[in-house]
CSV table of C-alpha atoms (C1' of nucleotides) in Angstrom, one decimal:
chain,number,residue,atom,x,y,z
A,1,UNK,CA,88.1,128.4,61.9
A,2,UNK,CA,85.2,129.8,63.8
A,3,UNK,CA,82.9,127.7,62.1
A,4,UNK,CA,83.9,124.8,64.3
A,5,UNK,CA,83.3,126.3,67.7
A,6,UNK,CA,79.8,127.4,66.3
A,7,UNK,CA,79.0,124.1,65.3
A,8,UNK,CA,80.0,122.6,68.8
A,9,UNK,CA,77.8,125.1,70.3
A,10,UNK,CA,74.8,124.6,68.2
A,11,UNK,CA,74.8,121.1,68.3
A,12,UNK,CA,74.6,121.1,72.2
A,13,UNK,CA,71.7,123.5,72.0
A,14,UNK,CA,72.8,126.4,73.9
A,15,UNK,CA,73.5,130.0,73.3
A,16,UNK,CA,76.6,130.7,71.4
A,17,UNK,CA,78.4,133.3,73.6
A,18,UNK,CA,81.6,134.9,73.4
A,19,UNK,CA,82.8,133.3,76.6
A,20,UNK,CA,82.0,129.7,75.5
A,21,UNK,CA,83.7,130.3,72.3
A,22,UNK,CA,86.7,131.6,74.0
A,23,UNK,CA,86.9,128.5,76.4
A,24,UNK,CA,86.4,126.2,73.5
A,25,UNK,CA,89.1,127.9,71.3
A,26,UNK,CA,91.6,127.8,74.2
A,27,UNK,CA,90.9,124.0,74.8
A,28,UNK,CA,91.4,123.4,70.9
A,29,UNK,CA,94.6,125.1,70.8
A,30,UNK,CA,95.9,123.4,74.2
A,31,UNK,CA,98.3,120.5,74.0
A,32,UNK,CA,97.8,119.4,77.5
A,33,UNK,CA,94.7,119.4,79.7
A,34,UNK,CA,94.0,122.6,81.3
A,35,UNK,CA,92.5,123.6,84.8
A,36,UNK,CA,89.7,126.0,84.6
A,37,UNK,CA,92.0,128.7,85.9
A,38,UNK,CA,94.5,127.7,83.1
A,39,UNK,CA,91.6,128.6,80.7
A,40,UNK,CA,90.7,131.7,82.7
A,41,UNK,CA,94.4,133.1,82.3
A,42,UNK,CA,94.7,132.1,78.7
A,43,UNK,CA,91.7,134.0,77.8
A,44,UNK,CA,92.9,136.9,79.5
A,45,UNK,CA,96.2,136.9,78.0
A,46,UNK,CA,94.4,137.0,74.7
A,47,UNK,CA,93.0,140.4,75.8
A,48,UNK,CA,89.5,139.0,76.3
A,49,UNK,CA,87.9,138.5,79.6
A,50,UNK,CA,85.5,135.9,81.2
A,51,UNK,CA,84.6,135.3,84.7
A,52,UNK,CA,86.0,132.3,86.3
A,53,UNK,CA,82.6,131.3,87.4
A,54,UNK,CA,81.5,131.5,83.7
A,55,UNK,CA,84.5,129.2,82.7
A,56,UNK,CA,83.4,126.6,85.4
A,57,UNK,CA,79.8,126.7,84.2
A,58,UNK,CA,80.8,126.3,80.6
A,59,UNK,CA,83.0,123.4,81.4
A,60,UNK,CA,80.3,121.6,83.5
A,61,UNK,CA,78.0,122.1,80.7
A,62,UNK,CA,80.4,120.9,78.1
A,63,UNK,CA,81.2,117.9,80.1
A,64,UNK,CA,77.6,117.2,80.7
A,65,UNK,CA,77.1,117.0,76.8
A,66,UNK,CA,80.1,114.6,76.7
A,67,UNK,CA,82.2,117.4,74.7
A,68,UNK,CA,84.8,117.8,77.4
A,69,UNK,CA,86.6,115.2,79.6
A,70,UNK,CA,87.1,116.2,83.2
A,71,UNK,CA,90.2,114.8,84.8
A,72,UNK,CA,90.4,114.5,88.5
A,73,UNK,CA,94.0,115.0,89.6
A,74,UNK,CA,95.7,114.2,92.8
A,75,UNK,CA,96.9,118.0,93.4
A,76,UNK,CA,93.2,119.2,94.0
A,77,UNK,CA,92.4,120.8,90.7
A,78,UNK,CA,90.4,119.3,87.9
A,79,UNK,CA,91.9,119.4,84.3
A,80,UNK,CA,89.7,119.6,81.2
A,81,UNK,CA,90.5,118.6,77.8
A,82,UNK,CA,88.3,118.2,74.7
A,83,UNK,CA,86.9,114.8,74.4
A,84,UNK,CA,88.5,113.0,71.5
A,85,UNK,CA,87.3,110.0,69.9
A,86,UNK,CA,86.7,107.3,72.6
A,87,UNK,CA,88.6,108.7,75.5
A,88,UNK,CA,92.0,109.0,76.6
A,89,UNK,CA,94.5,108.6,79.6
A,90,UNK,CA,97.3,110.2,80.8
A,91,UNK,CA,101.0,110.2,81.8
A,92,UNK,CA,101.4,112.9,84.4
A,93,UNK,CA,104.8,114.1,85.6
A,94,UNK,CA,104.5,114.3,89.5
A,95,UNK,CA,107.1,117.1,89.5
A,96,UNK,CA,105.8,119.6,87.0
A,97,UNK,CA,102.4,118.4,86.4
A,98,UNK,CA,102.6,118.3,82.5
A,99,UNK,CA,100.7,115.4,81.0
A,100,UNK,CA,101.2,113.4,78.0
A,101,UNK,CA,98.2,111.7,76.5
A,102,UNK,CA,98.5,107.9,76.0
A,103,UNK,CA,96.6,106.7,72.9
A,104,UNK,CA,95.4,103.5,74.1
A,105,UNK,CA,93.2,102.2,77.0
A,106,UNK,CA,94.0,99.2,79.0
A,107,UNK,CA,90.7,98.8,80.1
A,108,UNK,CA,89.0,98.5,76.9
A,109,UNK,CA,88.9,94.7,76.7
A,110,UNK,CA,88.4,94.1,80.5
A,111,UNK,CA,85.5,96.5,81.6
A,112,UNK,CA,82.9,94.2,80.4
A,113,UNK,CA,84.2,91.2,82.1
A,114,UNK,CA,84.8,93.2,85.3
A,115,UNK,CA,81.2,94.4,85.3
A,116,UNK,CA,79.7,91.0,84.7
A,117,UNK,CA,81.8,89.5,87.4
A,118,UNK,CA,80.6,92.1,90.0
A,119,UNK,CA,77.2,92.5,88.7
A,120,UNK,CA,77.8,96.2,88.0
A,121,UNK,CA,76.6,98.3,85.2
A,122,UNK,CA,79.8,99.8,84.2
A,123,UNK,CA,79.7,103.6,83.2
A,124,UNK,CA,83.3,104.5,83.0
A,125,UNK,CA,86.7,104.7,84.6
A,126,UNK,CA,89.5,107.0,85.2
A,127,UNK,CA,93.3,106.1,85.1
A,128,UNK,CA,96.1,108.0,85.4
A,129,UNK,CA,99.7,107.1,85.3
A,130,UNK,CA,102.1,108.9,87.4
A,131,UNK,CA,106.1,109.3,86.7
A,132,UNK,CA,108.7,111.7,85.9
A,133,UNK,CA,109.1,113.3,82.6
A,134,UNK,CA,112.4,113.5,80.6
A,135,UNK,CA,112.7,117.2,81.5
A,136,UNK,CA,112.4,116.8,85.0
A,137,UNK,CA,114.4,113.8,85.2
A,138,UNK,CA,117.6,115.9,84.1
A,139,UNK,CA,117.4,117.9,87.3
B,1,UNK,CA,94.5,92.3,118.9
B,2,UNK,CA,95.9,95.8,120.1
B,3,UNK,CA,99.2,94.2,119.2
B,4,UNK,CA,98.8,94.8,115.3
B,5,UNK,CA,98.0,98.5,115.5
B,6,UNK,CA,101.1,98.9,117.9
B,7,UNK,CA,103.4,97.0,115.4
B,8,UNK,CA,102.1,99.2,112.8
B,9,UNK,CA,103.0,102.2,114.6
B,10,UNK,CA,106.4,101.1,115.8
B,11,UNK,CA,107.4,100.3,112.3
B,12,UNK,CA,106.8,103.5,110.9
B,13,UNK,CA,108.8,105.0,113.7
B,14,UNK,CA,106.3,107.4,115.2
B,15,UNK,CA,104.6,107.8,118.5
B,16,UNK,CA,102.1,105.3,119.4
B,17,UNK,CA,99.0,107.6,120.5
B,18,UNK,CA,95.5,106.9,121.1
B,19,UNK,CA,94.3,108.9,117.9
B,20,UNK,CA,96.4,107.0,115.9
B,21,UNK,CA,95.4,103.4,117.0
B,22,UNK,CA,91.7,104.6,116.8
B,23,UNK,CA,92.3,105.7,113.0
B,24,UNK,CA,93.9,102.3,112.3
B,25,UNK,CA,91.3,100.2,114.0
B,26,UNK,CA,88.6,101.8,112.3
B,27,UNK,CA,90.4,101.4,109.0
B,28,UNK,CA,91.1,97.7,109.8
B,29,UNK,CA,87.4,96.9,110.7
B,30,UNK,CA,86.1,98.9,107.6
B,31,UNK,CA,84.6,97.0,104.6
B,32,UNK,CA,85.1,100.1,102.4
B,33,UNK,CA,87.3,102.8,101.9
B,34,UNK,CA,86.4,105.7,104.1
B,35,UNK,CA,86.6,109.6,104.0
B,36,UNK,CA,88.5,111.2,106.7
B,37,UNK,CA,85.1,112.4,108.1
B,38,UNK,CA,83.8,108.7,108.1
B,39,UNK,CA,86.5,107.8,110.1
B,40,UNK,CA,86.1,110.7,112.6
B,41,UNK,CA,82.6,109.8,112.9
B,42,UNK,CA,83.3,106.2,113.5
B,43,UNK,CA,85.7,107.0,116.3
B,44,UNK,CA,83.2,109.3,117.9
B,45,UNK,CA,80.6,106.5,117.8
B,46,UNK,CA,82.8,104.4,119.7
B,47,UNK,CA,82.8,106.9,122.4
B,48,UNK,CA,86.5,108.1,121.9
B,49,UNK,CA,87.2,111.5,120.4
B,50,UNK,CA,89.8,112.7,118.1
B,51,UNK,CA,90.2,115.9,116.2
B,52,UNK,CA,89.2,115.9,112.6
B,53,UNK,CA,92.8,117.7,111.9
B,54,UNK,CA,94.5,114.7,113.7
B,55,UNK,CA,92.7,112.3,111.4
B,56,UNK,CA,93.8,113.9,108.5
B,57,UNK,CA,97.5,114.3,109.8
B,58,UNK,CA,97.3,110.5,110.7
B,59,UNK,CA,96.2,109.5,107.1
B,60,UNK,CA,98.7,111.7,105.5
B,61,UNK,CA,101.4,110.2,107.7
B,62,UNK,CA,100.4,106.8,106.9
B,63,UNK,CA,99.8,107.6,103.3
B,64,UNK,CA,103.4,108.8,103.1
B,65,UNK,CA,104.6,105.3,104.6
B,66,UNK,CA,102.6,103.5,102.1
B,67,UNK,CA,100.3,102.1,104.7
B,68,UNK,CA,97.4,103.6,103.7
B,69,UNK,CA,96.1,104.2,100.1
B,70,UNK,CA,94.2,107.4,99.3
B,71,UNK,CA,91.6,107.4,96.6
B,72,UNK,CA,90.6,110.4,94.8
B,73,UNK,CA,86.9,110.3,94.2
B,74,UNK,CA,84.9,112.5,92.0
B,75,UNK,CA,82.9,113.6,94.8
B,76,UNK,CA,85.5,115.9,96.1
B,77,UNK,CA,86.3,113.8,99.1
B,78,UNK,CA,89.2,111.6,99.3
B,79,UNK,CA,88.8,107.9,100.6
B,80,UNK,CA,91.3,105.9,102.5
B,81,UNK,CA,91.7,102.3,103.0
B,82,UNK,CA,94.7,100.3,104.4
B,83,UNK,CA,97.2,99.1,101.9
B,84,UNK,CA,97.0,95.6,101.2
B,85,UNK,CA,99.8,93.7,99.4
B,86,UNK,CA,100.7,95.1,96.3
B,87,UNK,CA,97.9,97.4,95.4
B,88,UNK,CA,94.2,97.4,94.6
B,89,UNK,CA,91.7,99.0,92.4
B,90,UNK,CA,88.1,99.7,92.9
B,91,UNK,CA,84.8,99.4,91.2
B,92,UNK,CA,82.8,102.4,92.8
B,93,UNK,CA,79.2,102.8,92.5
B,94,UNK,CA,78.4,106.4,91.3
B,95,UNK,CA,75.1,106.3,93.1
B,96,UNK,CA,75.8,105.1,96.7
B,97,UNK,CA,79.5,105.4,96.6
B,98,UNK,CA,80.1,102.0,97.7
B,99,UNK,CA,83.3,100.5,96.6
B,100,UNK,CA,84.4,97.0,95.7
B,101,UNK,CA,88.0,96.1,95.4
B,102,UNK,CA,89.4,94.3,92.3
B,103,UNK,CA,91.9,91.9,92.8
B,104,UNK,CA,94.0,92.5,89.8
B,105,UNK,CA,95.7,95.3,87.9
B,106,UNK,CA,95.4,95.7,84.2
B,107,UNK,CA,98.4,97.8,84.5
B,108,UNK,CA,101.0,95.5,85.8
B,109,UNK,CA,102.5,94.4,82.6
B,110,UNK,CA,102.0,97.5,80.7
B,111,UNK,CA,103.6,100.1,82.9
B,112,UNK,CA,107.3,99.5,81.8
B,113,UNK,CA,106.5,99.8,78.4
B,114,UNK,CA,104.5,102.9,78.7
B,115,UNK,CA,107.5,104.2,80.6
B,116,UNK,CA,109.9,103.3,77.9
B,117,UNK,CA,107.8,104.7,75.2
B,118,UNK,CA,107.6,108.1,76.7
B,119,UNK,CA,110.8,108.4,78.4
B,120,UNK,CA,109.1,108.8,81.9
B,121,UNK,CA,110.2,107.1,85.2
B,122,UNK,CA,107.1,105.6,86.2
B,123,UNK,CA,106.2,106.0,90.0
B,124,UNK,CA,102.4,104.9,90.0
B,125,UNK,CA,99.1,105.2,88.8
B,126,UNK,CA,95.5,105.3,90.0
B,127,UNK,CA,92.8,103.5,88.4
B,128,UNK,CA,89.1,103.4,89.3
B,129,UNK,CA,86.1,101.9,87.6
B,130,UNK,CA,82.5,103.5,87.8
B,131,UNK,CA,79.3,101.9,87.7
B,132,UNK,CA,75.9,101.1,89.4
B,133,UNK,CA,76.2,98.4,92.1
B,134,UNK,CA,73.6,95.6,92.0
B,135,UNK,CA,71.5,97.3,95.0
B,136,UNK,CA,71.4,100.6,93.4
B,137,UNK,CA,70.3,98.9,90.1
B,138,UNK,CA,67.2,97.6,91.6
B,139,UNK,CA,65.9,101.1,92.4
C,1,DT,C1',62.8,145.3,67.5
C,2,DT,C1',60.4,143.1,71.0
C,3,DT,C1',60.5,139.5,74.3
C,4,DC,C1',62.4,136.4,77.4
C,5,DA,C1',64.6,132.4,78.9
C,6,DA,C1',69.4,131.6,79.1
C,7,DA,C1',73.8,133.3,80.4
C,8,DT,C1',77.0,136.3,82.6
C,9,DG,C1',79.5,138.8,86.5
C,10,DC,C1',80.1,139.6,90.9
C,11,DG,C1',80.5,138.7,95.6
C,12,DA,C1',79.6,135.7,99.0
C,13,DA,C1',79.0,130.8,100.5
C,14,DT,C1',80.7,126.0,100.7
C,15,DC,C1',83.4,122.5,101.9
C,16,DA,C1',87.4,119.4,102.3
C,17,DT,C1',91.8,119.9,103.6
C,18,DT,C1',95.7,122.6,105.8
C,19,DT,C1',98.0,125.3,108.8
C,20,DG,C1',99.8,128.3,113.0
C,21,DC,C1',100.3,128.0,117.6
C,22,DA,C1',99.7,127.0,122.5
C,23,DT,C1',99.1,123.0,125.3
C,24,DT,C1',99.6,118.0,126.1
C,25,DT,C1',102.1,113.4,125.8
C,26,DA,C1',104.7,109.3,124.8
C,27,DA,C1',109.3,107.9,124.7
C,28,DT,C1',114.0,108.4,126.5
C,29,DA,C1',117.5,109.6,129.5
C,30,DT,C1',118.4,110.6,134.3
D,1,DA,C1',110.1,107.1,139.3
D,2,DT,C1',110.8,111.7,137.2
D,3,DA,C1',112.4,115.1,134.3
D,4,DT,C1',113.2,116.3,129.7
D,5,DT,C1',111.8,117.1,125.1
D,6,DA,C1',110.7,116.4,120.3
D,7,DA,C1',106.5,115.0,118.5
D,8,DA,C1',101.6,114.9,118.6
D,9,DT,C1',97.2,117.0,119.6
D,10,DG,C1',93.2,120.4,119.6
D,11,DC,C1',91.5,124.4,118.3
D,12,DA,C1',90.2,128.0,115.6
D,13,DA,C1',91.4,130.4,111.7
D,14,DA,C1',93.1,130.2,106.7
D,15,DT,C1',93.2,128.3,102.2
D,16,DG,C1',91.8,127.2,97.8
D,17,DA,C1',88.9,125.1,94.3
D,18,DT,C1',84.5,125.1,93.2
D,19,DT,C1',79.4,126.6,93.5
D,20,DC,C1',75.6,129.6,94.2
D,21,DG,C1',72.1,133.6,94.5
D,22,DC,C1',70.8,137.3,92.5
D,23,DA,C1',70.8,141.5,89.5
D,24,DT,C1',71.9,142.7,84.9
D,25,DT,C1',72.9,141.6,80.3
D,26,DT,C1',72.4,139.0,76.0
D,27,DG,C1',71.5,135.9,72.0
D,28,DA,C1',67.8,134.1,69.3
D,29,DA,C1',63.1,133.2,68.4
D,30,DA,C1',58.8,135.5,67.2
DNA sequence: TTTCAAATGCGAATCATTTGCATTTAATAT
DNA sequence: ATATTAAATGCAAATGATTCGCATTTGAAA
């Protein structure tokens, strides 16, 4: 079980530290994407401690290695999640901020065409769909 | 020519002030989406003066009335543009931050299905496509 | 186990955006 | 026109997420 996080860290050629393992483990067990502070608090709850700066640095590092996907949200806080095969978009509840991953990407087929039409080299995209989740609808 | 901005302001039921007219006029003549500070500087260049807070407040107001579309960018600054019929997505150059509007929306047809599948009431979405523009490619 | 670059913690700095409050102004009634 | 008043503005200070500098610690290679 620890093996996985160690492998991840070895693969990107950086030191295998307690903080980094903690961050990765939190992300692995998360159902939703988390903010840096969410991660920081999770680790604290587990009895360990990391500095918030270190969480940010770890996330930046992992994002630069494409291990983590940074989601820029409308509320001013970025969320992070482990990169899964390909990428993933979310349905975000504008009331409670919970997010549900969507398992397909409406852009996949179109991206190349759009790039060609506009003479851009496409490097990526961000998509979020907003709405009210079932729980919040009840209220 | 002034008529248009006056109409816009009348329509949303708020005071018709110099600052607001200035913001709207800058947005009308802009080719790309602009940051609050871009707008602030444009107005200053024209010899007038507005407070940056006022620019933000005007933009928030207009966004709340759906007259302006707020684009959340990866560089930490939001960009704004007048809402055109329906909505619009952008191809954004990650190098020079220029953006090109895309005249169709890949989500249009899918949104309802996605909402139904996940039991969400869909309220909207944001999509941006990133790449390198023709000019920046040359470098 | 020595060595040293890489990583961390801490506090301070940044920077876009927001807010409180005193002052000004546009729109309405007089 | 003028008075009246809620809405809008300017200003400066606050906020809040993220970043940075730097002294200290630590993992990994020799």
